[in-house]
Short mmCIF file of C-alpha atoms in Angstrom, two decimals:
data_model
loop_
_atom_site.label_atom_id
_atom_site.label_comp_id
_atom_site.label_asym_id
_atom_site.label_seq_id
_atom_site.Cartn_x
_atom_site.Cartn_y
_atom_site.Cartn_z
CA UNK A 1304 105.08 123.83 93.95
CA UNK A 1305 105.63 119.95 94.06
CA UNK A 1306 108.44 118.29 93.64
CA UNK A 1307 107.54 115.86 91.02
CA UNK A 1308 105.95 118.73 88.93
CA UNK A 1309 109.74 119.67 88.08
CA UNK A 1310 110.44 116.38 86.52
CA UNK A 1311 110.24 115.90 82.87
CA UNK A 1312 110.49 112.43 81.21
CA UNK A 1313 113.36 113.81 79.09
CA UNK A 1314 114.29 117.32 78.38
CA UNK A 1315 114.55 119.21 81.43
CA UNK A 1316 113.07 122.39 79.81
CA UNK A 1317 109.92 122.67 78.28
CA UNK A 1318 106.22 122.09 78.77
CA UNK A 1319 105.88 118.45 81.25
CA UNK A 1320 102.68 117.26 79.66
CA UNK A 1321 103.75 117.40 76.02
CA UNK A 1322 106.90 115.26 77.41
CA UNK A 1323 104.77 113.33 79.32
CA UNK A 1324 102.07 112.49 76.18
CA UNK A 1325 104.98 111.91 73.86
CA UNK A 1326 106.53 109.37 76.29
CA UNK A 1327 103.29 107.32 76.89
CA UNK A 1328 102.88 107.56 73.41
CA UNK A 1329 106.19 105.90 73.04
CA UNK A 1330 105.53 102.70 75.46
CA UNK A 1331 101.71 102.21 75.02
CA UNK A 1332 102.78 99.14 73.05
CA UNK A 1333 104.42 97.35 75.83
CA UNK A 1334 102.27 99.12 78.81
CA UNK A 1335 100.30 96.70 79.59
CA UNK A 1336 103.06 94.34 79.51
CA UNK A 1337 104.53 95.94 81.98
CA UNK A 1338 103.15 97.07 84.00
CA UNK A 1339 101.71 93.38 84.96
CA UNK A 1340 105.29 92.01 85.19
CA UNK A 1341 106.69 95.04 86.65
CA UNK A 1342 104.25 94.85 89.59
CA UNK A 1343 103.77 91.20 89.31
CA UNK A 1344 100.58 91.79 88.51
CA UNK A 1345 99.97 93.24 91.95
CA UNK A 1346 98.03 96.21 90.35
CA UNK A 1347 94.95 93.96 89.70
CA UNK A 1348 94.50 93.41 92.97
CA UNK A 1349 94.71 97.76 93.06
CA UNK A 1350 92.50 98.59 90.81
CA UNK A 1351 89.90 95.86 92.18
CA UNK A 1352 90.82 97.89 95.65
CA UNK A 1353 89.41 101.35 94.02
CA UNK A 1354 85.93 99.57 92.75
CA UNK A 1355 85.71 97.47 95.89
CA UNK A 1356 85.67 101.22 97.65
CA UNK A 1357 83.27 102.79 94.77
CA UNK A 1358 80.54 99.40 95.30
CA UNK A 1359 79.56 101.30 98.73
CA UNK A 1360 78.56 104.82 96.84
CA UNK A 1361 75.12 105.77 96.81
CA UNK A 1362 75.02 106.25 93.43
CA UNK A 1363 78.28 105.81 90.36
CA UNK A 1364 76.09 106.06 87.84
CA UNK A 1365 78.26 108.48 85.73
CA UNK A 1366 82.18 108.30 85.92
CA UNK A 1367 84.55 109.72 85.01
CA UNK A 1368 88.44 107.91 85.04
CA UNK A 1369 91.46 110.66 84.65
CA UNK A 1370 94.27 110.42 83.28
CA UNK A 1371 92.88 106.53 81.46
CA UNK A 1372 96.10 105.20 80.20
CA UNK A 1373 94.53 102.06 78.27
CA UNK A 1374 91.23 101.83 80.60
CA UNK A 1375 92.11 98.84 82.63
CA UNK A 1376 90.05 100.78 85.51
CA UNK A 1377 87.44 102.04 83.37
CA UNK A 1378 87.30 98.41 81.62
CA UNK A 1379 86.43 97.57 85.45
CA UNK A 1380 84.61 100.26 86.72
CA UNK A 1381 82.10 99.51 83.81
CA UNK A 1382 82.18 95.46 84.50
CA UNK A 1383 81.74 95.82 88.57
CA UNK A 1384 79.95 99.19 89.31
CA UNK A 1385 77.32 98.32 85.76
CA UNK A 1386 77.16 102.83 85.69
CA UNK A 1387 74.88 104.31 82.40
CA UNK A 1388 78.46 105.84 81.77
CA UNK A 1389 82.16 105.33 81.84
CA UNK A 1390 84.16 108.01 80.09
CA UNK A 1391 88.20 107.74 79.95
CA UNK A 1392 90.38 110.75 78.91
CA UNK A 1393 94.22 110.89 78.70
CA UNK A 1394 96.74 113.27 77.15
CA UNK A 1395 98.11 110.05 75.19
CA UNK A 1396 96.03 109.14 72.41
CA UNK A 1397 98.34 105.76 71.12
CA UNK A 1398 97.50 104.77 74.99
CA UNK A 1399 93.89 105.01 73.99
CA UNK A 1400 93.93 103.43 70.90
CA UNK A 1401 95.09 100.08 72.84
CA UNK A 1402 92.11 101.03 75.17
CA UNK A 1403 89.51 101.09 72.81
CA UNK A 1404 90.63 97.62 71.19
CA UNK A 1405 90.30 96.05 74.67
CA UNK A 1406 87.03 97.68 75.42
CA UNK A 1407 85.84 96.75 71.78
CA UNK A 1408 86.94 93.00 72.51
CA UNK A 1409 85.12 93.28 75.86
CA UNK A 1410 81.74 94.36 74.18
CA UNK A 1411 82.18 97.53 76.20
CA UNK A 1412 81.48 100.12 73.52
CA UNK A 1413 77.89 101.12 74.68
CA UNK A 1414 79.46 102.28 78.12
CA UNK A 1415 82.96 102.95 77.72
CA UNK A 1416 83.88 106.16 75.66
CA UNK A 1417 87.77 107.71 75.51
CA UNK A 1418 88.61 111.38 74.75
CA UNK A 1419 91.80 113.03 73.99
CA UNK A 1420 91.67 116.00 77.19
CA UNK A 1421 93.36 118.24 79.38
CA UNK A 1422 93.15 117.03 82.69
CA UNK A 1423 94.15 120.40 84.25
CA UNK A 1424 91.25 121.96 81.94
CA UNK A 1425 88.81 119.45 81.00
CA UNK A 1426 85.99 120.52 78.79
CA UNK A 1427 82.73 119.12 81.04
CA UNK A 1428 80.83 121.26 82.90
CA UNK A 1429 80.41 121.43 86.60
CA UNK A 1430 78.92 118.54 88.54
CA UNK A 1431 78.91 115.66 85.91
CA UNK A 1432 79.74 113.06 87.11
CA UNK A 1433 79.08 110.75 90.00
CA UNK A 1434 82.35 109.49 90.74
CA UNK A 1435 85.51 110.43 89.56
CA UNK A 1436 88.82 108.08 89.51
CA UNK A 1437 93.01 108.19 88.60
CA UNK A 1438 94.93 104.61 88.80
CA UNK A 1439 99.09 105.54 88.64
CA UNK A 1440 98.59 108.84 86.57
CA UNK A 1441 97.91 112.30 88.79
CA UNK A 1442 101.76 112.01 89.48
CA UNK A 1443 102.22 113.23 86.15
CA UNK A 1444 100.42 116.07 86.14
CA UNK A 1445 102.13 119.35 86.05
CA UNK A 1446 100.40 121.05 88.01
CA UNK A 1447 98.64 118.68 90.59
CA UNK A 1448 96.60 121.59 92.60
CA UNK A 1449 95.39 122.19 89.04
CA UNK A 1450 94.16 119.12 87.84
CA UNK A 1451 92.75 117.78 91.63
CA UNK A 1452 90.65 121.18 91.32
CA UNK A 1453 89.23 120.23 88.30
CA UNK A 1454 88.16 116.61 89.20
CA UNK A 1455 86.16 118.24 92.37
CA UNK A 1456 84.51 120.42 90.09
CA UNK A 1457 83.45 117.81 87.01
CA UNK A 1458 81.81 115.68 90.49
CA UNK A 1459 78.24 116.21 91.28
CA UNK A 1460 78.02 117.08 95.25
CA UNK A 1461 78.56 114.52 97.20
CA UNK A 1462 80.51 112.38 94.57
CA UNK A 1463 83.80 110.64 95.01
CA UNK A 1464 87.27 110.44 93.95
CA UNK A 1465 88.99 107.67 94.22
CA UNK A 1466 92.58 107.42 93.58
CA UNK A 1467 96.15 105.56 93.68
CA UNK A 1468 99.47 106.14 93.17
CA UNK A 1469 102.50 104.35 93.41
CA UNK A 1470 104.31 105.41 96.62
CA UNK A 1471 106.89 105.01 98.30
CA UNK A 1472 107.03 102.54 101.67
CA UNK A 1473 107.60 103.60 104.93
CA UNK A 1474 108.96 100.74 107.04
CA UNK A 1475 111.71 98.98 107.11
CA UNK A 1476 112.47 96.33 105.32
CA UNK A 1477 110.59 97.65 102.68
CA UNK A 1478 111.21 100.82 101.87
CA UNK A 1479 114.57 99.63 101.49
CA UNK A 1480 114.11 96.43 99.25
CA UNK A 1481 111.71 99.24 97.27
CA UNK A 1482 114.51 101.17 96.67
CA UNK A 1483 116.71 98.41 96.00
CA UNK A 1484 114.66 97.19 93.24
CA UNK A 1485 113.14 100.46 91.45
CA UNK A 1486 116.76 101.73 90.97
CA UNK A 1487 118.05 98.40 89.40
CA UNK A 1488 115.61 95.61 87.77
CA UNK A 1489 112.68 98.06 87.44
CA UNK A 1490 114.49 100.49 84.71
CA UNK A 1491 116.58 98.12 83.08
CA UNK A 1492 113.50 95.68 82.61
CA UNK A 1493 111.87 98.69 81.66
CA UNK A 1494 114.22 99.71 79.09
CA UNK A 1495 114.84 95.99 77.40
CA UNK A 1496 110.63 96.30 76.71
CA UNK A 1497 109.75 99.40 76.14
CA UNK A 1498 113.34 100.71 74.54
CA UNK A 1499 112.41 104.00 76.29
CA UNK A 1500 115.60 104.45 78.71
CA UNK A 1501 113.80 107.76 80.03
CA UNK A 1502 110.22 106.56 80.73
CA UNK A 1503 111.14 104.12 84.06
CA UNK A 1504 113.83 106.36 85.50
CA UNK A 1505 111.02 109.22 85.10
CA UNK A 1506 108.73 106.73 86.71
CA UNK A 1507 111.37 106.12 89.67
CA UNK A 1508 111.63 109.49 90.08
CA UNK A 1509 108.20 110.95 90.02
CA UNK A 1510 106.86 107.97 92.90
CA UNK A 1511 109.89 109.40 94.88
CA UNK A 1512 108.91 112.72 94.28
CA UNK A 1513 105.33 112.42 95.01
CA UNK A 1514 103.44 114.46 98.16
CA UNK A 1515 102.52 111.14 100.13
CA UNK A 1516 99.62 110.11 102.86
CA UNK A 1517 98.53 112.90 105.17
CA UNK A 1518 100.16 115.44 102.90
CA UNK A 1519 98.39 114.51 100.66
CA UNK A 1520 95.28 114.30 102.62
CA UNK A 1521 95.78 118.26 103.50
CA UNK A 1522 96.28 118.73 99.25
CA UNK A 1523 92.95 117.18 98.57
CA UNK A 1524 91.43 119.13 101.81
CA UNK A 1525 93.28 122.35 100.05
CA UNK A 1526 91.75 122.04 96.97
CA UNK A 1527 88.47 122.04 98.22
CA UNK A 1528 87.05 118.68 98.91
CA UNK A 1529 85.19 118.62 102.73
CA UNK A 1530 86.44 115.24 103.76
CA UNK A 1531 89.75 113.12 102.77
CA UNK A 1532 91.63 109.53 103.36
CA UNK A 1533 94.07 107.13 102.73
CA UNK A 1534 95.09 103.55 103.42
CA UNK A 1535 98.59 101.61 102.49
CA UNK A 1536 98.44 98.68 99.69
CA UNK A 1537 100.64 95.99 99.46
CA UNK A 1538 103.23 97.46 102.91
CA UNK A 1539 103.16 101.22 101.32
CA UNK A 1540 103.89 100.23 97.42
CA UNK A 1541 100.52 101.37 96.92
CA UNK A 1542 97.91 104.27 98.56
CA UNK A 1543 94.30 104.89 97.47
CA UNK A 1544 93.25 107.95 98.90
CA UNK A 1545 89.13 108.82 98.70
CA UNK A 1546 87.45 111.82 99.21
CA UNK A 1547 84.51 113.18 98.99
CA UNK A 1548 82.73 116.83 97.25
#
């Protein structure tokens, strides 16, 4: 068991997945605003990095966006990759409802669909998608390896997985500045806007506990991927992982 799997948003007892669903339903109304403001809009650059990586992929006609949230990455993929379909899945209906409204406003309903799925046990057949992506979501899996194995299973042979996750910077002084920011301003502002005092404390706790860099690459290989690598973005505040089935 990895460190972040032991951390729940609310009570330490009980199922992590149910508490994560409750948390994201509670913050759905303010999630986009907080995400952009707390990252100083750099989260948009991170998602664009994913899409640029995928533009070099041989085939990206069918895309699965895991833990899609409000659909920002799914929308970007639909616009820039021009796939036949993008399916966004999540356990939070509250988050996906915000996503559906955004997709409708962007007139992308013919390309993007959303459905509630347990990311650890998806209903899709084996080898269903050319590309699987996840932005800031796998940190919330109750069982990280089980979630990665499912992402591997639904990928076609030769398919690409691309994941971005918030991570702890490793170099001075960004490491120290990030720690100061994440333990003071971020939870305070998150509580003021979202009205959920636990959500952004949980965010920081899971970032600090999540395996990263070379350790995460080894986990990807352990769960079946033939090759895997990573690139730290914005001084290590975010990391992009790419793996091939």
